[in-house]
Coordinates of C-alpha atoms and ligand atoms in Angstrom, one line a residue:
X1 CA 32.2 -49.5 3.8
X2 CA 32.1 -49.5 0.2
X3 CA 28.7 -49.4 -2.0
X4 CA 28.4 -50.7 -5.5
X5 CA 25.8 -50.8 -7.9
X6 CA 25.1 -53.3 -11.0
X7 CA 23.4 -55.4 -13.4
X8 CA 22.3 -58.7 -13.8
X9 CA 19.4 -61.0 -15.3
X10 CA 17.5 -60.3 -12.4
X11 CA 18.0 -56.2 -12.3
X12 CA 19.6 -53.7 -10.8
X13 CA 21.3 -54.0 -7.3
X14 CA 22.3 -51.9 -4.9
X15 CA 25.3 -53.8 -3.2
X16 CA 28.1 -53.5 -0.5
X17 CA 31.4 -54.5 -1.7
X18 CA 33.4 -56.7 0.2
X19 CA 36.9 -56.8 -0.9
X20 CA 36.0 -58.3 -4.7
X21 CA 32.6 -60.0 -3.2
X22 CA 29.2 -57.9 -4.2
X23 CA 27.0 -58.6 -1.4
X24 CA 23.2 -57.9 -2.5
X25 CA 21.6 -55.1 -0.2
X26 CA 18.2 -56.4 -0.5
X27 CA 19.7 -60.4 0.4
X28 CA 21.0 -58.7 3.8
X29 CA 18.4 -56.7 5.0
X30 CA 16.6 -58.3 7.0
X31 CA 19.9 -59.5 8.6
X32 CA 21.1 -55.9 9.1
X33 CA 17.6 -55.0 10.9
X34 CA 16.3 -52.9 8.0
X35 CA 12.7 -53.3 6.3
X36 CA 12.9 -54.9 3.4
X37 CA 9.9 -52.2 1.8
X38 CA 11.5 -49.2 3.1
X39 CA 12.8 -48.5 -0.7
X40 CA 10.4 -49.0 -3.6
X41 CA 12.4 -51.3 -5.8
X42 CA 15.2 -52.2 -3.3
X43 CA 17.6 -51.1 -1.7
X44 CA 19.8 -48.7 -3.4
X45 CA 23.3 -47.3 -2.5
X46 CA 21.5 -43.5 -2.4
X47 CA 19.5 -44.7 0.6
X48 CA 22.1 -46.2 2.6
X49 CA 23.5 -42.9 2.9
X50 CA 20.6 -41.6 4.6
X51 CA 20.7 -44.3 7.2
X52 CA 21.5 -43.7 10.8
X53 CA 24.8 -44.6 11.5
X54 CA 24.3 -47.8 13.9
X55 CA 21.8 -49.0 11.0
X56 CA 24.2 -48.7 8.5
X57 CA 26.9 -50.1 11.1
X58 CA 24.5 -53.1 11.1
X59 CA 24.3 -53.4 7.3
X60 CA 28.2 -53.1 7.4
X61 CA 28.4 -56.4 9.7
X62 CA 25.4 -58.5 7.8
X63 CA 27.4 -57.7 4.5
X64 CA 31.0 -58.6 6.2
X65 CA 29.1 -62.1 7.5
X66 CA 27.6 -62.9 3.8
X67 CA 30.4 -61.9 1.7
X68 CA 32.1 -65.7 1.9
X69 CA 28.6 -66.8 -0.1
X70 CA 28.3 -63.7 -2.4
X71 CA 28.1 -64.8 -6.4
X72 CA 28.4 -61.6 -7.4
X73 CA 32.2 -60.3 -7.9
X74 CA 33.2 -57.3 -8.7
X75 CA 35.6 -58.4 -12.0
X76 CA 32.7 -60.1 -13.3
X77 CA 29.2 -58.3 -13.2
X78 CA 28.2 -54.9 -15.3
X79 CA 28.7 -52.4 -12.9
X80 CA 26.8 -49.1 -13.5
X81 CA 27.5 -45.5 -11.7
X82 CA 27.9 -46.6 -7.7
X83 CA 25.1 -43.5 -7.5
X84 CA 22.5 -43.8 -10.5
X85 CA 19.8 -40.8 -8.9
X86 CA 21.8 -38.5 -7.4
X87 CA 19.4 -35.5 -7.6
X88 CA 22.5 -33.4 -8.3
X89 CA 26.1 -34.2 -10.3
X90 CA 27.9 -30.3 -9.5
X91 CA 30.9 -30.0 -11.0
X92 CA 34.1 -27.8 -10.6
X93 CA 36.6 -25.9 -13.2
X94 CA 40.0 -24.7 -12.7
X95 CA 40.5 -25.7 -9.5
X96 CA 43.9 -26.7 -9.6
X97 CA 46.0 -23.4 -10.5
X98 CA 48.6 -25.9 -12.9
X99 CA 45.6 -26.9 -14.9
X100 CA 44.3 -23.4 -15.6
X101 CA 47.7 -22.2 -16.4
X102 CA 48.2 -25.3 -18.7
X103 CA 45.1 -24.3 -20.8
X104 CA 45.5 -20.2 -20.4
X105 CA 42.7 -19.5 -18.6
X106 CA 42.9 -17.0 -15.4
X107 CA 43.0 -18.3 -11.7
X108 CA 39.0 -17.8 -10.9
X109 CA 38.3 -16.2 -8.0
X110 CA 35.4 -18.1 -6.6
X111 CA 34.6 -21.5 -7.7
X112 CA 33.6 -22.0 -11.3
X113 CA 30.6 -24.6 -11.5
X114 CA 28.6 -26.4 -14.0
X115 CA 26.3 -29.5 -13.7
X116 CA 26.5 -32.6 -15.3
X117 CA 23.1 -35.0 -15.4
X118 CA 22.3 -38.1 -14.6
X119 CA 22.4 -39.3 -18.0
X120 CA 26.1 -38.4 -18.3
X121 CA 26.7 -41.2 -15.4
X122 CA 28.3 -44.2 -16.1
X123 CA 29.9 -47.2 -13.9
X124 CA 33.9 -48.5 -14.1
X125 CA 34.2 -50.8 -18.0
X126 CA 31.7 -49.0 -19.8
X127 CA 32.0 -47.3 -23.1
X128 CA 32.3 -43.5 -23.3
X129 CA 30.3 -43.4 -26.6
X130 CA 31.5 -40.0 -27.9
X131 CA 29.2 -38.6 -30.8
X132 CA 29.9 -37.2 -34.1
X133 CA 29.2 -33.4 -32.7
X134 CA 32.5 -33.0 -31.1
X135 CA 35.7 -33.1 -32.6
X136 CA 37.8 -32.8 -29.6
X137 CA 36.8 -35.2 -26.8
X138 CA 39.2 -34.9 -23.4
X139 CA 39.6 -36.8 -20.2
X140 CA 39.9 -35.1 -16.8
X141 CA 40.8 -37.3 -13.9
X142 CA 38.9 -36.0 -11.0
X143 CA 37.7 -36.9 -7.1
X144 CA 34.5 -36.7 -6.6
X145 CA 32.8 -36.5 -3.6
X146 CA 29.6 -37.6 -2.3
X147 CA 27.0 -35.5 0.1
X148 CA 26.0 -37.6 3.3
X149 CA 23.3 -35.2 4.8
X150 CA 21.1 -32.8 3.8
X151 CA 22.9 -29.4 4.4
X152 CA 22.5 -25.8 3.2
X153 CA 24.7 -22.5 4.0
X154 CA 27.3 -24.7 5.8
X155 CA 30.3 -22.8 7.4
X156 CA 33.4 -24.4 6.2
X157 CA 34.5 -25.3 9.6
X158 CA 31.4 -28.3 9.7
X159 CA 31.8 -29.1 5.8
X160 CA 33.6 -32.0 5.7
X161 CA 30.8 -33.9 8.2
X162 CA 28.9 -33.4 5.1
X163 CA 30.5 -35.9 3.0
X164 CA 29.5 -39.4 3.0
X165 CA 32.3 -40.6 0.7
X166 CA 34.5 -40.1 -2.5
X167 CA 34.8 -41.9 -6.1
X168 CA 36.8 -41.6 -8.5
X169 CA 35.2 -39.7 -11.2
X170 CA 36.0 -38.7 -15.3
X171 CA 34.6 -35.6 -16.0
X172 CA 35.2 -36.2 -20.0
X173 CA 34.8 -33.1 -21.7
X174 CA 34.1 -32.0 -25.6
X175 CA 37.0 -29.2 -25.8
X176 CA 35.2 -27.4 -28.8
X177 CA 31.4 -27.7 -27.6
X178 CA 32.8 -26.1 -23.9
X179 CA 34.4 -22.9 -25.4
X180 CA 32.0 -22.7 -28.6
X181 CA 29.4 -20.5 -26.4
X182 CA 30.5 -19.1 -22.7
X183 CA 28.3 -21.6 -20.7
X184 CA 31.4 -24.7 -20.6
X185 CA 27.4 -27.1 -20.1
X186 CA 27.2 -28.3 -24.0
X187 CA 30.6 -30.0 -23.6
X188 CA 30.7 -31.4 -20.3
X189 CA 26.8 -32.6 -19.8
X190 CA 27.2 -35.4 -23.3
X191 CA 26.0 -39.0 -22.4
X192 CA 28.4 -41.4 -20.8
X193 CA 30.7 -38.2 -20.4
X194 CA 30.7 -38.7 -16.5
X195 CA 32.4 -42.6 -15.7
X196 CA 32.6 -43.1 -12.0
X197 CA 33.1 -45.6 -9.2
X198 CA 33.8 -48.6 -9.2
X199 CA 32.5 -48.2 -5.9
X200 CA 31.6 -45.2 -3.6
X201 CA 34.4 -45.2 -0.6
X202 CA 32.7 -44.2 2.3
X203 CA 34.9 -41.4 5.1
X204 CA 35.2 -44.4 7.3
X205 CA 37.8 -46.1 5.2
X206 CA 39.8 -42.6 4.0
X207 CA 42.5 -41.3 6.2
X208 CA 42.6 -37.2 5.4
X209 CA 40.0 -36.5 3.4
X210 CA 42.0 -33.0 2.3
X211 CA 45.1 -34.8 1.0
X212 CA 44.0 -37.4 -1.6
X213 CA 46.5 -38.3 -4.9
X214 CA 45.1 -38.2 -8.3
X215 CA 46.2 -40.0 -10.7
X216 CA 45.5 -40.1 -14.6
X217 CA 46.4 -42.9 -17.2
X218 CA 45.8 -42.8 -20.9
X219 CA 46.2 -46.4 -22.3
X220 CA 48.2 -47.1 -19.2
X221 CA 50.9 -44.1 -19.2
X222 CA 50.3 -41.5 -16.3
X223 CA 49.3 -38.4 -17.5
X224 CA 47.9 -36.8 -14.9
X225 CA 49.2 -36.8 -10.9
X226 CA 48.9 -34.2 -8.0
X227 CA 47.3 -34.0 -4.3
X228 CA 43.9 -32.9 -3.9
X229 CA 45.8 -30.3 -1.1
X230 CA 47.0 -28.9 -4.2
X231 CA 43.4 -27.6 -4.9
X232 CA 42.7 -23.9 -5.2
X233 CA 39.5 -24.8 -3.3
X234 CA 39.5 -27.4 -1.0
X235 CA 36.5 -29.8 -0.6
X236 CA 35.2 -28.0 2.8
X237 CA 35.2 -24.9 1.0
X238 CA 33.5 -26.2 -1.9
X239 CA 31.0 -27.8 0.2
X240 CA 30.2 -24.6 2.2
X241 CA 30.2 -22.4 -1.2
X242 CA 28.1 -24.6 -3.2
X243 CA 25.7 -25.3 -0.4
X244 CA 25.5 -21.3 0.3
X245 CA 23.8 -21.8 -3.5
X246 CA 21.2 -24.8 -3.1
X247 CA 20.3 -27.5 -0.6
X248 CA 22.5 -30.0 -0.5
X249 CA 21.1 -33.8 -0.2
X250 CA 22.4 -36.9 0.5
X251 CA 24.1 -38.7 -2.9
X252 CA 24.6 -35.3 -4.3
X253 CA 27.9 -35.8 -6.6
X254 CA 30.4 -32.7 -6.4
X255 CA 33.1 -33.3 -8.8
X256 CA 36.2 -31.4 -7.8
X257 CA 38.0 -30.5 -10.9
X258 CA 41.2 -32.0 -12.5
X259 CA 44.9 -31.5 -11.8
X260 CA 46.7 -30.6 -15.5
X261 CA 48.1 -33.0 -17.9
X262 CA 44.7 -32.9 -19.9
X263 CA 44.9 -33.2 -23.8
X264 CA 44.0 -30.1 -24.5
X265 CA 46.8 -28.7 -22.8
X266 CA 48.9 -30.6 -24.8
X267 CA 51.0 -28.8 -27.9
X268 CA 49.8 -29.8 -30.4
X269 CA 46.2 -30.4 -28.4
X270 CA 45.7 -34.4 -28.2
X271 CA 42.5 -35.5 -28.2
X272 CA 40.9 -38.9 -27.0
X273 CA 40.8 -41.7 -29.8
X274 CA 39.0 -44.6 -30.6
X275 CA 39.5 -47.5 -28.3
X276 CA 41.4 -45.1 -25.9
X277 CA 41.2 -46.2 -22.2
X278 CA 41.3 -44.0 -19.6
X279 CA 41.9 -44.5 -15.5
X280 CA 41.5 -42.5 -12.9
X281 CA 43.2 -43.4 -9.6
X282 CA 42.1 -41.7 -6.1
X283 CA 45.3 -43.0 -3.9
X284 CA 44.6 -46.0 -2.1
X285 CA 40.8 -46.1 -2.4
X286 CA 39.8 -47.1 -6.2
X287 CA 40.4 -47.0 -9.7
X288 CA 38.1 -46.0 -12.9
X289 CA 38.7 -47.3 -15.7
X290 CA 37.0 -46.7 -19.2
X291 CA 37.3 -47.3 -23.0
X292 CA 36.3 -44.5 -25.3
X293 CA 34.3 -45.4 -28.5
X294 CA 34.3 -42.5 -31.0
X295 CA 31.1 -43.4 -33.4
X296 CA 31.2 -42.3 -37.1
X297 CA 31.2 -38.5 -37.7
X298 CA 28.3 -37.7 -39.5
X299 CA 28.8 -36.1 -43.1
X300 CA 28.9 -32.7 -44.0
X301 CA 28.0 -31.4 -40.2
X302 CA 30.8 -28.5 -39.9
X303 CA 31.3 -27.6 -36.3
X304 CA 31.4 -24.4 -35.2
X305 CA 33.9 -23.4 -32.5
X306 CA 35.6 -20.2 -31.0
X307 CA 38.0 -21.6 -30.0
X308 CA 40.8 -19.7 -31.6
X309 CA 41.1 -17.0 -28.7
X310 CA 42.6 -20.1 -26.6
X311 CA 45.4 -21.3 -29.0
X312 CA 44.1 -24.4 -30.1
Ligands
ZN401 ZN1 36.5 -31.1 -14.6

């Protein structure tokens, strides 16, 4: 099953998607069983996870059965984050050893993490607004996946029954605002700098969740391509670490760090431009795709970096 989120006259909807059909979770609940009042608001994709699995079984039949007489496509409507209150977006650095060579940074010995907020999400076609404060916005082309139950100190043996699902996921970063002060938070945490979806892939339709391709395209050429069993941490570790940290709760977005070809690890550095567009391809499943909008710097605002320590 695949859930979808968007936007029309009417509001927000949380929807299953159908091949290109958006069928509208709140239209199909009483046919899948469900009360309609079990979610203030409606239905949202966050509380289908947290379904049992023959209801959400049932909610995968009722939307199969409605999708011929969906109006709702998923070329046409304003689709936002598949997610939009995940209570936690965690996210990981250098976990691909090419990437952390590529930008001279050591191999980290545990996982590096940082968070992102919710006001960083945004869904597949929207504008990654970047603001005159950075100088140097970059694209990471990552997979992200999505907790399915709640879950804390998990052994790395049950991890991966933990995950609901996966998305691909753009962890867009300002290069200067990340290595200006040791926390990497300032330039990662921006608004709009965390595009995902189009739609959140749920484990029933992925064949090895450990062995996922990659793939990044800047205005269309691939610039970025590996295996997620190229990570230095794989998913059911990451799970089990991050989970040794905090409670884990279904929706919870773990981002799972980029495979090199970034901009910054580019000679000379190339940054993202206006009217850039960026995709990021998780093999087989879905692909992200954003335009970059770079809004007038603002005058006589000098940024301070340290960057020099790391070539740029
Ligand atoms: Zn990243």
């Amino acid at each position: 099953m695949r859930l979808a989120t968007y936007r029309d006259a009417d509001g927000v909807h949380g929807a299953v998607a159908v091949g290109e059909a958006l069928v509208d979770i709140d239209a199909i609940a009483a046919a899948a069983g469900l009360a309609p009042s079990a979610v203030p608001g409606g239905w949202t994709a966050r509380a289908v996870l947290e379904l049992s699995p023959e209801d959400r079984d049932r909610l995968a039949a009722a939307a199969v059965a409605a999708a011929p007489d969906a109006t709702a496509r998923l070329a046409d409507v304003e689709l936002l984050p598949p997610l939009t209150d995940p209570d936690k977006v965690v996210c990981v650095g250098l976990n691909y050893v090419d990437h952390a060579a590529e930008i001279t940074l050591a191999v980290p010995e545990r996982p590096i993490l940082f968070a992102k907020y919710r006001t960083s999400l945004v869904g597949h076609g929207a504008r990654v607004v970047v603001p005159p404060i950075t100088e140097q916005p970059d694209y990471e082309a990552e997979l992200a996946i999505v907790i399915g139950r709640t879950c804390r100190d998990v052994p790395r043996s049950d991890a991966l029954s933990c995950i609901a699902g996966v998305m691909p996921f753009n962890d867009v970063s300002a290069r200067d605002l990340q290595t200006a002060t040791s926390q990497w938070m300032p330039g990662k945490a921006l608004d709009t700098f965390a595009p995902c979806g189009p739609v959140l892939v749920l484990v029933d339709e992925i064949d090895d969740l450990l062995d996922l391709t990659v793939v990044g395209r800047l205005n269309g050429e691939v610039v970025q391509q590996a295996s997620t069993a190229d990570m230095l941490f794989p998913i059911d570790e990451l799970v089990s670490f991050v989970s040794s940290i905090m409670t884990l709760v279904p929706g919870d977005i773990i981002a799972t760090g980029t495979p090199p070809g970034v901009g910054w690890g580019r000679t000379p550095p190339q940054y993202l431009q206006d009217g850039d567009e960026f995709s990021v391809e998780i093999g087989g499943v879905a692909t992200l795709t954003n335009t970059i909008v770079r809004t007038p710097a603002a005058p006589d605002r000098p940024l301070a970096v340290a960057s020099e320590g790391l070539g740029l």
